[in-house]
Short mmCIF file of N, CA and C in Angstrom, two decimals:
data_model
loop_
_atom_site.label_atom_id
_atom_site.label_comp_id
_atom_site.label_asym_id
_atom_site.label_seq_id
_atom_site.Cartn_x
_atom_site.Cartn_y
_atom_site.Cartn_z
N MET A 1 0.85 -1.17 0.00
CA MET A 1 0.00 0.00 0.00
C MET A 1 0.89 1.24 0.00
N ALA A 2 0.68 2.16 -0.93
CA ALA A 2 1.48 3.37 -1.03
C ALA A 2 1.00 4.42 -0.02
N GLU A 3 1.95 5.09 0.58
CA GLU A 3 1.60 6.15 1.52
C GLU A 3 1.25 7.42 0.76
N ASN A 4 0.30 8.18 1.30
CA ASN A 4 -0.10 9.44 0.70
C ASN A 4 0.65 10.56 1.40
N LYS A 5 1.88 10.85 0.94
CA LYS A 5 2.70 11.88 1.57
C LYS A 5 2.53 13.19 0.82
N GLN A 6 2.31 14.25 1.59
CA GLN A 6 2.20 15.58 1.02
C GLN A 6 3.58 16.17 0.85
N LYS A 7 3.75 16.98 -0.19
CA LYS A 7 5.00 17.70 -0.36
C LYS A 7 5.08 18.76 0.71
N ARG A 8 6.25 18.95 1.25
CA ARG A 8 6.46 19.95 2.29
C ARG A 8 7.42 21.01 1.75
N ALA A 9 7.25 22.24 2.16
CA ALA A 9 8.12 23.34 1.76
C ALA A 9 8.53 24.11 3.00
N MET A 10 9.68 24.76 2.93
CA MET A 10 10.18 25.55 4.04
C MET A 10 9.73 26.99 3.87
N LEU A 11 9.25 27.60 4.96
CA LEU A 11 8.87 29.00 4.97
C LEU A 11 9.94 29.76 5.75
N ASN A 12 10.59 30.70 5.08
CA ASN A 12 11.66 31.45 5.72
C ASN A 12 11.35 32.94 5.57
N THR A 13 10.97 33.57 6.67
CA THR A 13 10.61 34.98 6.64
C THR A 13 10.92 35.62 7.99
N THR A 14 11.00 36.92 8.02
CA THR A 14 11.22 37.61 9.28
C THR A 14 9.88 37.98 9.91
N ILE A 15 9.84 37.93 11.23
CA ILE A 15 8.63 38.23 11.99
C ILE A 15 9.06 39.02 13.23
N ASN A 16 8.25 39.94 13.65
CA ASN A 16 8.51 40.68 14.88
C ASN A 16 8.80 39.69 16.00
N GLU A 17 9.91 39.88 16.69
CA GLU A 17 10.35 38.91 17.70
C GLU A 17 9.32 38.70 18.81
N ASP A 18 8.71 39.79 19.28
CA ASP A 18 7.70 39.65 20.34
C ASP A 18 6.49 38.87 19.85
N VAL A 19 6.07 39.13 18.62
CA VAL A 19 4.93 38.41 18.05
C VAL A 19 5.25 36.93 17.95
N LEU A 20 6.44 36.63 17.44
CA LEU A 20 6.85 35.23 17.32
C LEU A 20 6.91 34.54 18.67
N ASN A 21 7.50 35.20 19.66
CA ASN A 21 7.60 34.59 20.99
C ASN A 21 6.22 34.36 21.60
N ASN A 22 5.32 35.32 21.46
CA ASN A 22 3.96 35.16 21.99
C ASN A 22 3.23 34.02 21.28
N PHE A 23 3.41 33.95 19.96
CA PHE A 23 2.78 32.88 19.17
C PHE A 23 3.32 31.52 19.59
N ARG A 24 4.64 31.43 19.72
CA ARG A 24 5.29 30.17 20.12
C ARG A 24 4.78 29.73 21.49
N ASP A 25 4.73 30.67 22.44
CA ASP A 25 4.28 30.34 23.79
C ASP A 25 2.82 29.89 23.81
N TYR A 26 1.99 30.59 23.03
CA TYR A 26 0.57 30.24 22.99
C TYR A 26 0.37 28.85 22.38
N CYS A 27 1.07 28.59 21.29
CA CYS A 27 0.97 27.26 20.66
C CYS A 27 1.46 26.18 21.61
N LYS A 28 2.56 26.45 22.29
CA LYS A 28 3.11 25.48 23.25
C LYS A 28 2.10 25.21 24.36
N GLY A 29 1.46 26.28 24.86
CA GLY A 29 0.45 26.12 25.91
C GLY A 29 -0.75 25.31 25.46
N MET A 30 -1.04 25.35 24.17
CA MET A 30 -2.16 24.58 23.61
C MET A 30 -1.71 23.19 23.18
N ASN A 31 -0.39 22.92 23.32
CA ASN A 31 0.19 21.65 22.87
C ASN A 31 -0.10 21.43 21.38
N CYS A 32 0.10 22.49 20.61
CA CYS A 32 -0.20 22.47 19.19
C CYS A 32 1.02 23.00 18.42
N PRO A 33 1.55 22.26 17.46
CA PRO A 33 2.72 22.72 16.72
C PRO A 33 2.43 24.03 15.96
N MET A 34 3.40 24.94 16.01
CA MET A 34 3.24 26.22 15.31
C MET A 34 2.97 26.03 13.83
N ASN A 35 3.67 25.10 13.20
CA ASN A 35 3.50 24.92 11.76
C ASN A 35 2.07 24.48 11.42
N MET A 36 1.44 23.73 12.30
CA MET A 36 0.07 23.30 12.05
C MET A 36 -0.89 24.49 12.08
N VAL A 37 -0.67 25.40 13.05
CA VAL A 37 -1.51 26.59 13.15
C VAL A 37 -1.31 27.47 11.93
N LEU A 38 -0.06 27.71 11.55
CA LEU A 38 0.23 28.54 10.39
C LEU A 38 -0.33 27.94 9.10
N GLU A 39 -0.15 26.64 8.93
CA GLU A 39 -0.65 25.97 7.73
C GLU A 39 -2.17 26.04 7.65
N THR A 40 -2.84 25.86 8.78
CA THR A 40 -4.30 25.94 8.80
C THR A 40 -4.76 27.35 8.47
N PHE A 41 -4.11 28.35 9.06
CA PHE A 41 -4.44 29.74 8.76
C PHE A 41 -4.24 30.03 7.27
N MET A 42 -3.09 29.64 6.73
CA MET A 42 -2.80 29.93 5.32
C MET A 42 -3.79 29.24 4.39
N GLU A 43 -4.16 28.02 4.71
CA GLU A 43 -5.12 27.29 3.87
C GLU A 43 -6.47 27.98 3.88
N GLN A 44 -6.97 28.33 5.05
CA GLN A 44 -8.28 28.98 5.15
C GLN A 44 -8.23 30.38 4.53
N PHE A 45 -7.15 31.10 4.73
CA PHE A 45 -7.01 32.44 4.15
C PHE A 45 -7.01 32.37 2.63
N SER A 46 -6.29 31.41 2.07
CA SER A 46 -6.20 31.29 0.61
C SER A 46 -7.52 30.83 -0.02
N LYS A 47 -8.40 30.26 0.79
CA LYS A 47 -9.73 29.85 0.30
C LYS A 47 -10.77 30.95 0.49
N GLY A 48 -10.33 32.11 0.99
CA GLY A 48 -11.23 33.24 1.16
C GLY A 48 -12.11 33.15 2.39
N GLN A 49 -11.73 32.33 3.35
CA GLN A 49 -12.53 32.18 4.56
C GLN A 49 -12.23 33.27 5.59
N PHE A 50 -11.24 34.12 5.29
CA PHE A 50 -10.88 35.25 6.12
C PHE A 50 -10.90 36.51 5.27
N SER A 51 -11.19 37.62 5.89
CA SER A 51 -11.08 38.91 5.25
C SER A 51 -10.00 39.68 5.99
N PHE A 52 -8.96 40.07 5.29
CA PHE A 52 -7.83 40.75 5.88
C PHE A 52 -7.80 42.17 5.35
N LYS A 53 -7.90 43.15 6.24
CA LYS A 53 -7.96 44.55 5.84
C LYS A 53 -6.70 45.27 6.29
N LEU A 54 -6.06 45.95 5.35
CA LEU A 54 -4.88 46.75 5.65
C LEU A 54 -5.19 48.21 5.39
N SER A 55 -4.85 49.05 6.33
CA SER A 55 -4.94 50.48 6.14
C SER A 55 -3.74 51.10 6.84
N LYS A 56 -3.58 52.38 6.71
CA LYS A 56 -2.40 53.03 7.28
C LYS A 56 -2.31 52.75 8.79
N ASN A 57 -1.23 52.11 9.19
CA ASN A 57 -0.94 51.80 10.60
C ASN A 57 -1.98 50.92 11.27
N LYS A 58 -2.71 50.14 10.50
CA LYS A 58 -3.75 49.29 11.09
C LYS A 58 -3.97 48.05 10.24
N MET A 59 -4.10 46.90 10.89
CA MET A 59 -4.44 45.66 10.23
C MET A 59 -5.61 45.04 10.96
N GLU A 60 -6.55 44.48 10.23
CA GLU A 60 -7.71 43.82 10.83
C GLU A 60 -7.94 42.49 10.14
N LEU A 61 -8.41 41.53 10.91
CA LEU A 61 -8.76 40.23 10.37
C LEU A 61 -10.20 39.96 10.72
N ASP A 62 -11.04 39.82 9.71
CA ASP A 62 -12.45 39.51 9.91
C ASP A 62 -12.70 38.05 9.55
N ILE A 63 -13.44 37.37 10.40
CA ILE A 63 -13.83 35.99 10.13
C ILE A 63 -15.34 35.97 9.92
N GLU A 64 -15.72 35.61 8.70
CA GLU A 64 -17.15 35.57 8.39
C GLU A 64 -17.70 34.20 8.69
N GLU A 65 -18.89 34.17 9.23
CA GLU A 65 -19.51 32.89 9.56
C GLU A 65 -20.60 32.56 8.58
#
């Protein structure tokens, strides 16, 4: 039986250190790998399940139900 392995890619980007540390700590507290949270967010965002608004000095994320 052949395994169904997904292709994996490396994400290399800079992130505000405080944001990254808070994210890492929160994921650790939930016992949830950071990559799983990021991948889930990216998948849902790319499917249009999130509305992301950028304006001068402000970012908002709307989740429509």
